[in-house]
Amino acid sequence: MNEKVVAMLLAGGQGSRLKSLTYDIAKPAIPYGGKYRIIDFPLSNCTNSGISTVGVLTQYQPHALHRYIGLGTPWDLDRHQGGVTMLPPYAEIDGIKWYAGTASAIYQNINFLTSCEPDYVVILSGDHIYKMDYEKLVEYHKEKQADVTVSVLEVPWEEASRFGIVNTDEDMNIVEFDEKPEKPKSNLASMGVYVFDWEKLERYLEEDNNIEESTHDFGKDILPKMLKDQQKMVAYPFKGYWKDVGTVDSLWEANMDLLDPSAGLVLHDPAWRIYSSNPQLPPQVITKTGRVQGSMVNEGCVISGTVKHSVIFQNVLVEKEAVVEDSVVMSGTKIGQGAHLSRVIVPPDVTVPENYRLLEPAAGITLLTQDLIDSGKESGQQ
Amino acid sequence: MTLMAAVDASVKVAGLQDLTIHRSVSSIPFAGRYRLIDFALSNLVNADINSVGIFASQPFGSLIDHIGVGKSWDLDRRKEGLFFLPTTHQNGGIATVGSFRDFEEHLQFFEKSRQTHVVVTSSFVAGQLDYKEMLAHHLASGKDITEAVGASGSLKSYILSRRLMLELIRSYREKRILSVEDLVNLKKAPYSYGVYEYKGYFAIIDSIQQYFKESLGLLDENNRRLLFLPQAPIYTKVKDEPPTRYLDGSNVSNSMMANGSTILGNVKNSIISRAVTIGINASLDSCIIMQKCTIEENCELAYVIADKDVYIEKGVKLIGTADRPIVLRKGERVTKEDSQ
């Protein structure tokens, strides 16, 4: 790319439906896939797409995220020119400006963007799991001579009313936005990934800031306004795996998708690596009594029990006669001898006692926290 | 009293030729995700030693690729840090550790240092040597040179003062000694020699048999516990491999597995490195499989060491013995016809 592309990654989300998993970390910092955090996906997409200037906008519980991203080394974003810049809210003479909406988060960092001198700005969300070549997206934007391009994904019709739906003409020009429509006219959902011509973005952010009743949101305010003003807006049809993990159940599903080749998310892909901070741990060991089937296991684990159809993060111990099935076990957790876990997400550093089992498994997925175990309500000795 | 270190990565180890055609002994893969030199370097940095010279002879491409600027060991420092010090020896240096001729070629490394003492160590021993403790022992003993010795022999690691090191580099020719190891073995006057007793785990990799035995020895939990200490991690160059996948129908037991592999077949009593593929119905027993190897379906392998990028086509049967494991060289391709 000759022209300069800057990515702005919105990573301030709380993700309150993920319960205690996001008690002290922002949603993009949630562990996923045995060794990653969700934000590794958009960051790695930037690296693999040749975007080397990335602003990361943080607000809710930013410390873990700031420490995790650091200088951006795992993603080759530790650069003299560009690289990664962490952008938390800051104070000015007239007060601290919290990020009220997605657009206000970008607006408040307009000085950062101006200093980058971009031609195009790609707006990304830090809490989506997908592999996408943003270079192709920007090429499409240029070809279509659009003012803004919205990346869209075909979703099942029955689910369309859960998404922001984009209605287009046959040339993929956007004619209407339909936020969570009761009767969707299309099944093209916005992925929250946008490319803007910088000049247009700057103008509309300035205008939006002066509108008092605005919620300062891209989907609700900026894009509808641009549409009203007859700016050229096109939809970019993305094909591939994409998941917004908003709940414990969907986080579990996204992990299980890694075990299902037909789900379409392949991590064993040298051509499109997902980069992550790598802890220095010895290889995993499957002992004489260990058995692992249909699962992913990370470094530092010692498996002496049975693991079936599960995703196991680094440094997990599964003791003899313990069974873990259809579950996600995060780093540093120890599963005691004879324990039996099914359809659970175990957060990091939990100790599951010997012979522990869920008495009345919930219909959905149980987040098996240390508090839940210690309260004893769900456990039964057998 | 403070330490600097000279790591001998040029020493010639005759028994490892099959694994050292394209690399030095120091960069032989070990324990699934490490190179032999990782253990020496990690022991050094875990003792807060951050002035480390690596003395290397050709072929050292693989070693340079692995070490880089030393970032994985936190040795990418403004002050001191990692020094890569190539020697003019071809095809391996001398057979003992700590060649004075090599040190002489880089005399400035020792002259310019601000440290008081020098660790001289090999790069083919895997262990958890605590150099802080060894230095304290050395100082208390009042000896000139201290050697670390474990239950089954020398760890080929030594501590001496920098002053003595400089004196030896200037006088080794007239003293008719080749290396620090040579000096300690000959116990040349007028120096005094002490021993630091090392009680932990260590593995000396100086032959294929040793390599095979010590690699599989890590399947013993007692050895692993002593080598992989949470408070003293073994650092290596990081790769961004995803977790290893065990597919339905695979069967893995008593094995050490690095990341990035895809396992469809049966593996027991083996060490599997990063990004290895093992096909359906393949059976591996007591094998060491290095990075990026592919073992196709229906292979039967026992007592095999496969170096990096080995490709074994389907149906191949290779059965070695513990004393004479079959060694497949880097990049080799084995077909069913070859193995019959």
mmCIF file with all atom_site columns, C-alpha atoms in Angstrom, chain B residues 138-208:
data_model
loop_
_atom_site.group_PDB
_atom_site.id
_atom_site.type_symbol
_atom_site.label_atom_id
_atom_site.label_alt_id
_atom_site.label_comp_id
_atom_site.label_asym_id
_atom_site.label_entity_id
_atom_site.label_seq_id
_atom_site.pdbx_PDB_ins_code
_atom_site.Cartn_x
_atom_site.Cartn_y
_atom_site.Cartn_z
_atom_site.occupancy
_atom_site.B_iso_or_equiv
_atom_site.pdbx_formal_charge
_atom_site.auth_seq_id
_atom_site.auth_comp_id
_atom_site.auth_asym_id
_atom_site.auth_atom_id
_atom_site.pdbx_PDB_model_num
ATOM 1  C CA . HIS B 1 138 ? 34.396 -20.550 44.885 1.00 0.00 ? 138 HIS B CA 1
ATOM 2  C CA . LEU B 1 139 ? 35.100 -17.411 46.932 1.00 0.00 ? 139 LEU B CA 1
ATOM 3  C CA . ALA B 1 140 ? 34.806 -19.227 50.254 1.00 0.00 ? 140 ALA B CA 1
ATOM 4  C CA . SER B 1 141 ? 37.161 -22.001 49.120 1.00 0.00 ? 141 SER B CA 1
ATOM 5  C CA . GLY B 1 142 ? 39.960 -19.624 48.173 1.00 0.00 ? 142 GLY B CA 1
ATOM 6  C CA . LYS B 1 143 ? 40.854 -21.860 45.207 1.00 0.00 ? 143 LYS B CA 1
ATOM 7  C CA . ASP B 1 144 ? 41.940 -20.428 41.870 1.00 0.00 ? 144 ASP B CA 1
ATOM 8  C CA . ILE B 1 145 ? 39.570 -22.437 39.684 1.00 0.00 ? 145 ILE B CA 1
ATOM 9  C CA . THR B 1 146 ? 36.357 -24.192 40.677 1.00 0.00 ? 146 THR B CA 1
ATOM 10 C CA . GLU B 1 147 ? 34.774 -26.950 38.617 1.00 0.00 ? 147 GLU B CA 1
ATOM 11 C CA . ALA B 1 148 ? 31.116 -27.989 38.918 1.00 0.00 ? 148 ALA B CA 1
ATOM 12 C CA . VAL B 1 149 ? 30.885 -31.742 39.397 1.00 0.00 ? 149 VAL B CA 1
ATOM 13 C CA . GLY B 1 150 ? 27.723 -33.809 39.651 1.00 0.00 ? 150 GLY B CA 1
ATOM 14 C CA . ALA B 1 151 ? 27.041 -37.420 40.575 1.00 0.00 ? 151 ALA B CA 1
ATOM 15 C CA . SER B 1 152 ? 27.985 -38.762 37.142 1.00 0.00 ? 152 SER B CA 1
ATOM 16 C CA . GLY B 1 153 ? 30.897 -36.477 36.350 1.00 0.00 ? 153 GLY B CA 1
ATOM 17 C CA . SER B 1 154 ? 31.912 -32.960 35.431 1.00 0.00 ? 154 SER B CA 1
ATOM 18 C CA . LEU B 1 155 ? 29.330 -30.438 34.180 1.00 0.00 ? 155 LEU B CA 1
ATOM 19 C CA . LYS B 1 156 ? 32.197 -28.753 32.308 1.00 0.00 ? 156 LYS B CA 1
ATOM 20 C CA . SER B 1 157 ? 31.445 -25.434 33.965 1.00 0.00 ? 157 SER B CA 1
ATOM 21 C CA . TYR B 1 158 ? 34.159 -23.469 35.700 1.00 0.00 ? 158 TYR B CA 1
ATOM 22 C CA . ILE B 1 159 ? 34.594 -20.257 37.669 1.00 0.00 ? 159 ILE B CA 1
ATOM 23 C CA . LEU B 1 160 ? 37.834 -18.331 37.879 1.00 0.00 ? 160 LEU B CA 1
ATOM 24 C CA . SER B 1 161 ? 38.746 -14.692 38.363 1.00 0.00 ? 161 SER B CA 1
ATOM 25 C CA . ARG B 1 162 ? 38.901 -12.461 35.313 1.00 0.00 ? 162 ARG B CA 1
ATOM 26 C CA . ARG B 1 163 ? 42.449 -11.562 36.292 1.00 0.00 ? 163 ARG B CA 1
ATOM 27 C CA . LEU B 1 164 ? 43.477 -15.221 36.168 1.00 0.00 ? 164 LEU B CA 1
ATOM 28 C CA . MET B 1 165 ? 41.629 -15.690 32.883 1.00 0.00 ? 165 MET B CA 1
ATOM 29 C CA . LEU B 1 166 ? 43.632 -12.842 31.318 1.00 0.00 ? 166 LEU B CA 1
ATOM 30 C CA . GLU B 1 167 ? 46.852 -14.315 32.692 1.00 0.00 ? 167 GLU B CA 1
ATOM 31 C CA . LEU B 1 168 ? 46.007 -17.736 31.212 1.00 0.00 ? 168 LEU B CA 1
ATOM 32 C CA . ILE B 1 169 ? 45.090 -16.319 27.807 1.00 0.00 ? 169 ILE B CA 1
ATOM 33 C CA . ARG B 1 170 ? 48.493 -14.600 27.677 1.00 0.00 ? 170 ARG B CA 1
ATOM 34 C CA . SER B 1 171 ? 50.461 -17.632 28.834 1.00 0.00 ? 171 SER B CA 1
ATOM 35 C CA . TYR B 1 172 ? 48.619 -20.735 27.610 1.00 0.00 ? 172 TYR B CA 1
ATOM 36 C CA . ARG B 1 173 ? 51.109 -21.441 24.808 1.00 0.00 ? 173 ARG B CA 1
ATOM 37 C CA . GLU B 1 174 ? 54.157 -21.557 27.044 1.00 0.00 ? 174 GLU B CA 1
ATOM 38 C CA . LYS B 1 175 ? 52.201 -23.503 29.669 1.00 0.00 ? 175 LYS B CA 1
ATOM 39 C CA . ARG B 1 176 ? 51.210 -25.979 26.929 1.00 0.00 ? 176 ARG B CA 1
ATOM 40 C CA . ILE B 1 177 ? 47.538 -26.066 27.782 1.00 0.00 ? 177 ILE B CA 1
ATOM 41 C CA . LEU B 1 178 ? 44.679 -25.830 25.331 1.00 0.00 ? 178 LEU B CA 1
ATOM 42 C CA . SER B 1 179 ? 41.624 -24.978 27.339 1.00 0.00 ? 179 SER B CA 1
ATOM 43 C CA . VAL B 1 180 ? 40.167 -24.413 30.777 1.00 0.00 ? 180 VAL B CA 1
ATOM 44 C CA . GLU B 1 181 ? 38.988 -28.033 30.849 1.00 0.00 ? 181 GLU B CA 1
ATOM 45 C CA . ASP B 1 182 ? 42.467 -29.164 29.838 1.00 0.00 ? 182 ASP B CA 1
ATOM 46 C CA . LEU B 1 183 ? 44.039 -27.065 32.606 1.00 0.00 ? 183 LEU B CA 1
ATOM 47 C CA . VAL B 1 184 ? 41.667 -28.428 35.245 1.00 0.00 ? 184 VAL B CA 1
ATOM 48 C CA . ASN B 1 185 ? 42.210 -32.023 34.108 1.00 0.00 ? 185 ASN B CA 1
ATOM 49 C CA . LEU B 1 186 ? 46.016 -31.614 34.205 1.00 0.00 ? 186 LEU B CA 1
ATOM 50 C CA . LYS B 1 187 ? 45.902 -29.680 37.501 1.00 0.00 ? 187 LYS B CA 1
ATOM 51 C CA . LYS B 1 188 ? 48.881 -27.590 36.387 1.00 0.00 ? 188 LYS B CA 1
ATOM 52 C CA . ALA B 1 189 ? 50.897 -25.803 39.067 1.00 0.00 ? 189 ALA B CA 1
ATOM 53 C CA . PRO B 1 190 ? 50.921 -23.217 40.528 1.00 0.00 ? 190 PRO B CA 1
ATOM 54 C CA . TYR B 1 191 ? 47.144 -22.992 40.567 1.00 0.00 ? 191 TYR B CA 1
ATOM 55 C CA . SER B 1 192 ? 44.812 -24.517 43.103 1.00 0.00 ? 192 SER B CA 1
ATOM 56 C CA . TYR B 1 193 ? 41.677 -26.414 42.042 1.00 0.00 ? 193 TYR B CA 1
ATOM 57 C CA . GLY B 1 194 ? 38.364 -26.763 43.837 1.00 0.00 ? 194 GLY B CA 1
ATOM 58 C CA . VAL B 1 195 ? 35.170 -28.679 43.223 1.00 0.00 ? 195 VAL B CA 1
ATOM 59 C CA . TYR B 1 196 ? 31.625 -27.406 43.556 1.00 0.00 ? 196 TYR B CA 1
ATOM 60 C CA . GLU B 1 197 ? 29.312 -30.315 44.177 1.00 0.00 ? 197 GLU B CA 1
ATOM 61 C CA . TYR B 1 198 ? 26.186 -30.063 42.069 1.00 0.00 ? 198 TYR B CA 1
ATOM 62 C CA . LYS B 1 199 ? 23.319 -32.148 43.356 1.00 0.00 ? 199 LYS B CA 1
ATOM 63 C CA . GLY B 1 200 ? 20.609 -31.456 40.767 1.00 0.00 ? 200 GLY B CA 1
ATOM 64 C CA . TYR B 1 201 ? 19.683 -33.049 37.462 1.00 0.00 ? 201 TYR B CA 1
ATOM 65 C CA . PHE B 1 202 ? 21.971 -32.777 34.505 1.00 0.00 ? 202 PHE B CA 1
ATOM 66 C CA . ALA B 1 203 ? 22.387 -34.430 31.126 1.00 0.00 ? 203 ALA B CA 1
ATOM 67 C CA . ILE B 1 204 ? 25.611 -34.474 29.120 1.00 0.00 ? 204 ILE B CA 1
ATOM 68 C CA . ILE B 1 205 ? 24.912 -34.779 25.424 1.00 0.00 ? 205 ILE B CA 1
ATOM 69 C CA . ASP B 1 206 ? 28.127 -36.058 23.870 1.00 0.00 ? 206 ASP B CA 1
ATOM 70 C CA . SER B 1 207 ? 26.958 -38.986 21.767 1.00 0.00 ? 207 SER B CA 1
ATOM 71 C CA . ILE B 1 208 ? 23.845 -40.159 19.936 1.00 0.00 ? 208 ILE B CA 1
#
